[in-house]
Coordinates of C-alpha atoms in Angstrom, one line a residue:
M1 CA 120.8 -10.9 101.4
E2 CA 122.0 -8.8 104.3
F3 CA 125.5 -9.3 105.7
S4 CA 127.0 -8.3 109.0
T5 CA 129.7 -9.1 111.5
Q6 CA 129.5 -9.9 115.2
S7 CA 132.3 -9.9 117.7
T8 CA 133.4 -13.2 119.1
V9 CA 131.4 -14.2 122.1
S10 CA 130.6 -17.6 123.8
L11 CA 129.6 -19.5 120.6
H12 CA 127.1 -21.7 122.4
R13 CA 125.1 -18.6 123.4
I14 CA 124.8 -17.1 119.9
K15 CA 121.1 -16.8 118.9
S16 CA 120.8 -17.9 115.3
A17 CA 118.7 -20.2 113.1
A18 CA 122.0 -21.9 112.0
L19 CA 125.6 -21.6 113.2
A20 CA 128.4 -23.0 111.0
V21 CA 131.8 -24.3 112.3
G22 CA 134.6 -26.1 110.5
V23 CA 135.9 -29.7 110.9
Y24 CA 139.0 -31.2 109.4
A25 CA 139.0 -34.5 107.5
D26 CA 141.2 -36.2 110.0
G27 CA 138.4 -35.7 112.6
S28 CA 140.1 -32.8 114.4
L29 CA 138.0 -29.9 115.4
T30 CA 138.7 -26.2 114.8
P31 CA 138.8 -24.1 118.0
D32 CA 135.2 -22.9 117.4
A33 CA 134.0 -26.5 116.9
Q34 CA 135.9 -27.4 120.1
A35 CA 134.0 -24.7 122.0
L36 CA 130.7 -26.1 120.8
D37 CA 131.9 -29.7 121.6
R38 CA 132.5 -28.6 125.2
A39 CA 129.1 -27.0 125.5
S40 CA 127.4 -30.1 124.1
Q41 CA 129.4 -32.4 126.4
G42 CA 131.3 -34.1 123.6
L43 CA 128.4 -34.6 121.1
I44 CA 130.2 -32.8 118.3
A45 CA 133.3 -34.9 118.5
D46 CA 131.2 -38.1 118.7
V47 CA 129.2 -37.2 115.6
V48 CA 132.3 -36.3 113.6
K49 CA 133.9 -39.6 114.6
Q50 CA 131.0 -41.7 113.6
D51 CA 129.1 -39.9 110.9
F52 CA 131.1 -37.2 109.1
R53 CA 134.1 -37.5 106.8
A54 CA 134.6 -33.7 106.5
S55 CA 135.9 -33.6 102.9
A56 CA 136.1 -30.0 101.7
G57 CA 132.7 -28.6 101.2
A58 CA 130.8 -31.4 102.8
T59 CA 128.2 -30.5 105.4
L60 CA 126.2 -32.1 108.2
T61 CA 123.4 -30.4 110.0
L62 CA 122.6 -31.1 113.7
H63 CA 119.3 -29.9 115.1
R64 CA 118.6 -28.5 118.6
V65 CA 121.8 -29.6 120.3
A66 CA 121.6 -29.5 124.0
G67 CA 123.7 -26.8 125.6
I68 CA 123.8 -24.7 122.4
T69 CA 121.4 -21.8 121.8
A70 CA 121.5 -21.8 118.0
S71 CA 118.7 -23.9 116.4
R72 CA 121.0 -25.7 114.1
I73 CA 124.7 -26.5 114.0
I74 CA 126.1 -27.0 110.6
L75 CA 129.4 -28.8 110.5
V76 CA 131.4 -27.9 107.4
G77 CA 134.2 -30.1 106.0
L78 CA 137.5 -28.4 105.5
G79 CA 139.5 -31.3 104.1
Q80 CA 143.0 -32.0 105.4
A81 CA 144.4 -29.3 107.7
A82 CA 147.7 -29.4 105.9
D83 CA 145.9 -28.7 102.6
Y84 CA 143.5 -26.0 103.9
T85 CA 144.3 -23.4 101.2
A86 CA 142.3 -20.4 100.0
A87 CA 140.9 -22.7 97.4
A88 CA 139.8 -25.2 100.0
H89 CA 138.2 -22.4 102.0
A90 CA 136.3 -21.2 99.0
K91 CA 135.0 -24.8 98.5
A92 CA 134.0 -24.9 102.1
E93 CA 132.1 -21.6 101.8
R94 CA 130.3 -22.9 98.7
G95 CA 129.4 -26.1 100.5
L96 CA 127.9 -24.1 103.4
A97 CA 126.1 -21.8 101.0
A98 CA 124.6 -24.7 99.1
A99 CA 123.3 -26.2 102.4
L100 CA 121.9 -22.9 103.6
A101 CA 120.2 -22.4 100.1
Q102 CA 118.0 -25.4 100.8
L103 CA 116.5 -23.7 103.8
S104 CA 114.4 -20.6 104.4
L105 CA 115.9 -19.1 107.5
S106 CA 115.7 -15.7 109.0
D107 CA 119.5 -15.7 109.7
A108 CA 122.6 -17.7 109.9
A109 CA 126.1 -17.2 111.4
S110 CA 129.5 -18.6 110.4
T111 CA 132.9 -18.8 111.9
L112 CA 134.6 -20.1 108.7
A113 CA 136.2 -16.8 107.6
T114 CA 138.3 -16.6 110.8
L115 CA 140.1 -19.8 109.9
P116 CA 143.7 -19.2 108.6
T117 CA 144.7 -21.0 105.5
T118 CA 148.1 -22.5 104.7
D119 CA 148.7 -20.0 101.9
A120 CA 148.2 -16.9 104.1
S121 CA 145.0 -15.6 102.7
T122 CA 143.5 -12.5 104.3
L123 CA 140.4 -12.3 106.4
Q124 CA 139.1 -9.8 103.8
S125 CA 139.5 -12.3 101.0
R126 CA 137.9 -15.1 103.0
A127 CA 134.9 -12.9 103.9
R128 CA 134.6 -12.0 100.3
Q129 CA 134.3 -15.7 99.4
A130 CA 131.6 -16.1 102.1
A131 CA 129.4 -13.4 100.7
Q132 CA 130.0 -14.4 97.1
A133 CA 129.2 -18.0 97.8
A134 CA 126.0 -17.1 99.7
I135 CA 124.5 -14.9 97.0
S136 CA 125.6 -17.2 94.1
A137 CA 124.0 -20.3 95.8
G138 CA 120.7 -18.5 95.9
Y139 CA 120.8 -17.5 92.2
R140 CA 117.7 -18.8 90.3
Y141 CA 117.0 -18.3 86.6
D142 CA 113.3 -17.8 86.0
A143 CA 113.2 -15.0 83.4
T144 CA 111.5 -17.2 80.7
L145 CA 109.6 -19.6 83.0
S146 CA 105.8 -19.2 83.1
K147 CA 105.7 -20.0 86.9
K148 CA 108.1 -18.5 89.4
E149 CA 109.2 -20.5 92.3
D150 CA 108.2 -17.9 94.9
K151 CA 108.0 -20.5 97.7
A152 CA 111.3 -22.3 97.0
P153 CA 113.9 -22.2 99.7
S154 CA 116.3 -19.3 99.2
G155 CA 118.7 -19.4 102.1
P156 CA 119.0 -17.0 105.0
K157 CA 117.9 -13.4 104.8
K158 CA 121.0 -12.4 106.8
L159 CA 124.4 -13.9 107.2
T160 CA 126.6 -12.9 110.1
L161 CA 130.4 -13.6 110.3
I162 CA 131.7 -14.2 113.8
V163 CA 135.0 -12.3 114.0
A164 CA 137.2 -10.6 116.6
R165 CA 136.2 -7.0 117.4
N166 CA 139.4 -5.6 115.8
E167 CA 138.8 -7.5 112.6
A168 CA 135.2 -6.4 112.0
A169 CA 136.2 -3.5 109.5
E170 CA 138.3 -5.8 107.4
A171 CA 135.6 -8.5 107.3
Q172 CA 133.0 -5.9 106.3
R173 CA 135.2 -4.8 103.4
G174 CA 135.4 -8.4 102.2
L175 CA 131.7 -8.9 102.5
A176 CA 131.0 -5.7 100.5
E177 CA 133.4 -6.9 97.8
G178 CA 131.9 -10.4 97.7
A179 CA 128.3 -9.1 97.5
A180 CA 129.2 -6.8 94.6
I181 CA 131.0 -9.5 92.7
A182 CA 128.2 -11.9 93.2
N183 CA 125.6 -9.3 92.0
G184 CA 127.8 -8.7 88.9
M185 CA 128.0 -12.5 88.3
A186 CA 124.2 -12.8 88.7
L187 CA 123.7 -10.2 85.9
T188 CA 126.3 -12.0 83.7
R189 CA 124.6 -15.3 84.4
T190 CA 121.1 -14.1 83.5
L191 CA 122.3 -12.4 80.3
G192 CA 124.0 -15.6 79.3
N193 CA 121.1 -17.9 80.2
L194 CA 118.6 -15.8 78.2
P195 CA 117.7 -17.3 74.8
G196 CA 119.0 -15.7 71.7
N197 CA 115.5 -14.5 70.6
V198 CA 115.4 -12.4 73.8
C199 CA 119.0 -11.4 74.4
T200 CA 119.7 -9.7 71.1
P201 CA 122.3 -6.9 70.4
S202 CA 119.6 -4.4 71.1
Y203 CA 118.7 -6.1 74.4
L204 CA 122.4 -5.9 75.5
A205 CA 122.4 -2.2 74.6
D206 CA 119.3 -1.7 76.7
E207 CA 120.9 -3.5 79.7
A208 CA 123.9 -1.2 79.4
K209 CA 121.5 1.8 79.5
K210 CA 119.9 0.3 82.6
L211 CA 123.3 0.3 84.3
A212 CA 123.8 3.9 83.4
S213 CA 120.4 4.8 84.8
S214 CA 121.2 3.0 88.1
Y215 CA 124.7 4.4 88.7
D216 CA 125.7 8.0 88.1
T217 CA 129.3 6.8 87.7
I218 CA 128.4 4.9 84.4
K219 CA 127.8 6.6 81.1
V220 CA 126.7 4.7 78.0
Q221 CA 126.8 5.4 74.3
I222 CA 125.2 3.1 71.8
L223 CA 126.3 3.2 68.1
E224 CA 124.0 1.8 65.4
R225 CA 124.8 0.6 62.0
K226 CA 125.3 3.9 60.2
Q227 CA 127.6 5.1 63.0
I228 CA 129.5 1.9 62.9
E229 CA 129.8 2.3 59.1
A230 CA 131.2 5.8 59.6
L231 CA 134.0 4.3 61.7
K232 CA 134.8 2.0 58.9
M233 CA 134.5 -1.2 61.0
G234 CA 134.2 -3.4 58.0
S235 CA 135.3 -6.5 59.7
F236 CA 132.7 -6.3 62.5
L237 CA 129.9 -5.3 60.0
S238 CA 130.7 -8.2 57.7
V239 CA 129.7 -10.6 60.5
A240 CA 126.5 -8.6 61.2
K241 CA 125.3 -8.6 57.6
G242 CA 124.1 -12.2 57.7
S243 CA 121.3 -11.4 60.3
A244 CA 118.2 -9.3 60.3
E245 CA 119.0 -8.2 63.8
P246 CA 120.8 -4.9 63.7
P247 CA 124.3 -4.7 65.2
R248 CA 125.2 -2.5 68.2
F249 CA 128.5 -1.1 69.4
I250 CA 128.2 -0.5 73.1
I251 CA 130.5 2.0 74.8
L252 CA 130.5 2.1 78.6
Q253 CA 132.6 4.6 80.7
Y254 CA 132.9 4.3 84.4
K255 CA 134.4 7.2 86.3
P256 CA 134.9 7.4 90.1
A257 CA 132.5 9.7 91.9
K258 CA 135.5 11.5 93.4
A259 CA 139.0 11.6 92.2
A260 CA 141.5 9.8 94.5
K261 CA 143.1 12.2 96.9
G262 CA 146.7 13.3 96.4
K263 CA 146.7 12.5 92.6
A264 CA 147.4 15.4 90.4
K265 CA 146.3 13.5 87.3
A266 CA 144.0 10.5 87.0
A267 CA 145.6 7.3 85.7
Q268 CA 144.7 6.3 82.1
P269 CA 141.7 4.0 81.9
I270 CA 141.7 0.3 81.7
V271 CA 139.6 -0.9 78.7
L272 CA 137.6 -4.2 78.8
V273 CA 136.4 -5.5 75.4
G274 CA 133.7 -8.1 75.4
K275 CA 132.7 -10.3 72.5
G276 CA 128.9 -9.9 72.0
I277 CA 127.8 -12.5 69.5
T278 CA 124.3 -13.1 70.9
F279 CA 123.9 -16.2 68.8
D280 CA 126.5 -18.0 66.7
A281 CA 125.3 -20.5 64.2
G282 CA 128.7 -20.3 62.5
G283 CA 127.4 -18.5 59.4
I284 CA 127.9 -20.2 56.1
S285 CA 130.5 -22.5 57.8
I286 CA 127.5 -23.7 59.9
K287 CA 128.0 -25.5 63.2
P288 CA 126.7 -29.1 63.8
A289 CA 123.2 -29.1 65.2
A290 CA 124.1 -31.0 68.4
T291 CA 124.5 -28.5 71.3
M292 CA 124.1 -25.5 68.9
D293 CA 121.6 -24.1 71.4
E294 CA 124.6 -23.4 73.7
M295 CA 125.8 -20.8 71.2
K296 CA 123.5 -18.3 72.9
Y297 CA 126.4 -18.2 75.4
D298 CA 128.7 -16.7 72.7
M299 CA 128.1 -13.3 74.2
G300 CA 129.7 -14.4 77.5
G301 CA 132.5 -11.8 77.1
A302 CA 130.0 -9.0 76.7
A303 CA 128.0 -10.3 79.6
S304 CA 131.1 -10.4 81.8
V305 CA 131.9 -6.8 80.9
L306 CA 128.4 -5.7 81.9
G307 CA 128.6 -7.8 85.1
T308 CA 132.0 -6.3 86.0
F309 CA 130.6 -2.7 85.5
R310 CA 127.7 -3.6 87.8
A311 CA 130.2 -4.8 90.5
I312 CA 132.7 -1.9 90.3
A313 CA 129.9 0.7 90.3
E314 CA 128.5 -0.9 93.5
L315 CA 131.9 -0.9 95.1
G316 CA 132.8 2.7 94.0
L317 CA 136.1 1.6 92.3
E318 CA 138.7 4.4 92.3
R319 CA 139.9 3.9 88.7
E320 CA 138.4 4.8 85.3
V321 CA 137.3 1.8 83.3
V322 CA 136.0 1.7 79.7
G323 CA 133.9 -1.1 78.3
L324 CA 133.5 -1.9 74.6
I325 CA 131.0 -4.4 73.3
P326 CA 130.7 -5.2 69.6
S327 CA 127.5 -7.1 69.3
C328 CA 125.6 -8.9 66.5
E329 CA 124.5 -12.4 65.4
N330 CA 126.4 -14.8 63.2
L331 CA 123.8 -16.5 60.9
P332 CA 123.8 -18.0 57.5
S333 CA 121.9 -16.2 54.8
G334 CA 122.1 -14.8 51.3
T335 CA 123.9 -11.8 52.6
A336 CA 126.3 -13.5 55.0
N337 CA 130.1 -13.7 54.8
K338 CA 131.3 -16.4 52.4
P339 CA 134.6 -18.4 52.8
G340 CA 137.1 -16.6 50.7
D341 CA 135.6 -13.1 51.2
V342 CA 138.1 -10.3 51.9
V343 CA 137.0 -7.5 54.3
T344 CA 138.8 -4.4 55.5
S345 CA 139.1 -3.8 59.2
M346 CA 138.9 -0.4 60.9
S347 CA 142.7 -0.5 61.2
G348 CA 143.0 -0.7 57.4
L349 CA 144.3 -4.3 57.5
T350 CA 142.5 -6.6 55.1
I351 CA 141.3 -10.1 56.2
E352 CA 140.6 -13.2 54.2
I353 CA 137.7 -15.0 55.8
L354 CA 138.6 -18.7 55.4
N355 CA 136.0 -19.8 57.9
T356 CA 132.9 -17.8 58.8
D357 CA 132.7 -19.5 62.2
A358 CA 135.8 -17.7 63.3
E359 CA 133.8 -14.6 63.6
G360 CA 134.6 -13.5 67.2
R361 CA 138.0 -12.2 66.2
L362 CA 136.4 -10.3 63.3
V363 CA 134.2 -8.3 65.6
L364 CA 136.9 -7.9 68.3
C365 CA 139.6 -6.6 66.0
D366 CA 137.7 -3.5 65.2
A367 CA 136.8 -2.9 68.8
L368 CA 140.5 -3.3 69.7
T369 CA 141.4 -0.6 67.1
Y370 CA 138.7 1.7 68.5
A371 CA 140.2 1.2 72.0
E372 CA 143.3 3.2 71.0
R373 CA 141.4 6.5 71.2
F374 CA 141.3 6.2 75.0
K375 CA 145.1 6.0 75.3
P376 CA 144.5 3.1 77.7
A377 CA 146.8 1.9 80.5
A378 CA 145.8 -1.7 79.5
V379 CA 143.3 -3.4 77.3
I380 CA 141.8 -6.8 78.2
D381 CA 139.5 -8.6 75.8
I382 CA 137.2 -11.3 77.0
A383 CA 135.7 -13.8 74.6
T384 CA 134.2 -17.3 74.2
L385 CA 136.6 -17.5 71.3
T386 CA 137.8 -21.0 70.5
G387 CA 136.9 -24.7 71.0
A388 CA 140.6 -25.3 70.9
C389 CA 141.0 -23.6 74.3
V390 CA 138.5 -26.0 75.8
V391 CA 140.5 -28.9 74.4
A392 CA 143.7 -27.4 75.9
L393 CA 142.4 -26.3 79.3
G394 CA 139.0 -27.9 79.9
H395 CA 136.6 -26.1 82.1
V396 CA 139.0 -25.2 85.0
N397 CA 141.2 -22.4 83.7
S398 CA 140.4 -19.6 81.3
G399 CA 143.1 -19.2 78.6
L400 CA 145.3 -16.1 79.1
F401 CA 147.4 -14.6 76.3
S402 CA 149.4 -11.4 76.5
T403 CA 152.3 -9.5 75.0
D404 CA 153.0 -7.9 78.4
D405 CA 154.5 -10.0 81.1
T406 CA 153.5 -7.5 83.9
L407 CA 149.9 -7.4 82.8
A408 CA 149.8 -11.2 82.4
Q409 CA 151.1 -11.8 85.9
A410 CA 148.7 -9.3 87.4
L411 CA 145.8 -11.2 85.8
L412 CA 147.1 -14.5 86.9
D413 CA 147.5 -13.2 90.5
A414 CA 144.0 -11.8 90.4
G415 CA 142.6 -15.1 89.2
R416 CA 144.2 -17.0 92.0
A417 CA 143.1 -14.5 94.6
A418 CA 139.5 -14.6 93.3
Q419 CA 139.4 -18.4 92.9
D420 CA 138.7 -17.7 89.2
T421 CA 141.9 -19.0 87.7
A422 CA 143.5 -18.5 84.3
W423 CA 146.5 -20.2 82.6
R424 CA 148.9 -18.4 80.4
M425 CA 149.3 -19.7 76.9
P426 CA 152.1 -19.1 74.4
L427 CA 152.0 -16.2 71.9
E428 CA 155.3 -16.5 70.0
D429 CA 155.7 -14.8 66.6
A430 CA 156.3 -18.1 65.0
Y431 CA 152.6 -18.9 65.2
Q432 CA 151.8 -15.8 63.1
E433 CA 153.1 -17.8 60.0
Q434 CA 149.9 -19.8 60.1
L435 CA 147.8 -16.6 59.4
K436 CA 149.4 -15.8 56.1
S437 CA 147.1 -15.3 53.2
N438 CA 147.7 -15.1 49.4
F439 CA 144.9 -12.6 49.0
A440 CA 144.8 -10.3 52.1
D441 CA 147.1 -9.0 54.9
L442 CA 146.1 -12.0 57.0
A443 CA 143.6 -14.9 57.2
N444 CA 141.1 -15.3 60.0
I445 CA 142.2 -18.8 60.8
G446 CA 145.5 -20.6 60.9
G447 CA 144.3 -24.2 60.6
P448 CA 143.8 -26.9 63.3
P449 CA 147.2 -26.8 65.0
A450 CA 147.2 -24.4 68.1
G451 CA 143.8 -23.0 67.2
S452 CA 143.5 -20.9 70.4
V453 CA 147.0 -19.5 70.0
T454 CA 146.6 -18.4 66.4
A455 CA 143.2 -16.8 67.3
A456 CA 145.1 -14.7 69.9
C457 CA 147.9 -14.0 67.4
F458 CA 145.2 -12.6 65.0
L459 CA 144.0 -10.3 67.8
S460 CA 147.5 -9.2 68.6
R461 CA 147.9 -7.7 65.2
F462 CA 145.4 -5.0 66.3
T463 CA 146.9 -4.2 69.7
Q464 CA 150.3 -2.7 68.9
A465 CA 149.5 0.7 70.5
Y466 CA 149.0 -0.5 74.1
S467 CA 149.5 -3.2 76.7
W468 CA 147.0 -6.0 75.9
A469 CA 145.8 -9.3 77.2
H470 CA 143.2 -11.8 75.9
L471 CA 141.0 -14.1 78.0
D472 CA 139.6 -17.0 76.1
I473 CA 136.6 -18.1 78.3
A474 CA 135.1 -20.7 75.9
G475 CA 135.6 -23.4 78.6
T476 CA 134.7 -21.4 81.7
A477 CA 131.8 -19.1 80.8
W478 CA 129.1 -21.8 80.9
R479 CA 128.5 -25.4 81.8
G480 CA 126.7 -27.9 79.5
G481 CA 124.8 -31.1 80.2
K482 CA 122.3 -31.4 83.0
D483 CA 123.8 -28.5 84.9
K484 CA 123.7 -26.3 81.8
G485 CA 124.0 -22.6 82.6
S486 CA 126.2 -19.6 82.7
T487 CA 128.8 -19.5 85.4
G488 CA 129.4 -15.8 85.7
R489 CA 133.1 -16.2 85.1
P490 CA 135.4 -14.3 84.7
V491 CA 133.7 -11.5 86.6
P492 CA 135.6 -12.4 89.9
L493 CA 139.0 -12.3 88.1
L494 CA 138.3 -9.0 86.4
V495 CA 137.0 -7.2 89.5
Q496 CA 139.9 -8.5 91.6
Y497 CA 142.3 -7.2 88.9
L498 CA 140.6 -3.8 88.8
L499 CA 140.7 -3.6 92.6
S500 CA 144.4 -4.2 92.5
Q501 CA 144.9 -1.4 90.0
Q502 CA 143.1 1.4 91.8
A503 CA 145.9 2.0 94.4

């Protein structure tokens, strides 16, 4: 999809297949809707009064309105004016994008990005939401379908934001960010939606290589079993040994094309670590059969790292970023981990495996130890780690754990700005007591109480050398039921955080 801006003119004279304006839930019209109402001799106000409730994200399409050049007017609900926050704006943009996605248009125009919100969002952030929503609404998964829906509606080929002339540059920056984020989310979604017999550890490695071949700013190194053994990643390899699929340790390095001006020395890199379990049957501690198919999504952390790299490369981020992806399957077999086994991690700490289905932390801990060699400014791991986090937070917020208040706040702020929210969870030392083992330095589970917290506590044991945060995305990386599919989260949060750190 192509994006552009156009300076404010007489709205009723804009030539477009569709022109979108906002309407508040109390029936009041935005200034742009008022302009169209005057041109249509009161038709807009009459329609709103009689036929449109204008809840946030609702839409109503009017065809060939007399006095207006655009072929269609799309009224977009904004909700109550007093509650028109950045979140309500994002919902309105998604509603408009969903309506446009049902049509095959040459172009569409929108005035929504110019509307101020009650929480002082910027035009740039609102334009970003417009582009992100438009591309995401047109996403279709067809990689494993025998017939592609070539003739299905796909939305407009071009979306134009109507803005003031002096705001065009800011809007363009927002559109570029939104497009890059949405493209990264699309990669993340497709990788997540692919079945486990296609998206294997080797497949993820090949996808990383494709990114490196597409962008000169990305370099990739793929470590195979013998190289992983040489690093003494005994915890990671213990999970991999139950499957015939070979493990892969994927290392991505993004470096800006040009060093930022005025800096004598580049800042230390930010490291993203993504859990890459391409299918998780639970191992010997096997999961129930119901919804086990959704365990193809257990590589959501890895997919989000790859999607984030896709986005920052497109944007030309001015900050070095490293991505680490330990990837394997977790299956039951004669060679799989057994409850009670003790393994030695790369750090030297020994781990008693009380439950083989708590495998994500076993692969992540070795990657977190490996991250030390980059002397990172911060390390953020992303993982579909615990069902307990879904119980605690549902499908709205990702769980955020951190030993660094500054890093935690930066991630929370990024989530709010990107409309991809997280909620900070506790990480007190008292929870570490639950990980005590009689036979190893620590156990890989701490029992049912505070399951997501003790999982984060386990990871924290391997992050003493740097600033660290953990995102548990078990409740946000995918949806189940009739709308089953990957969401692309938390790519928006991660990209927003990285953008905030490049200054």
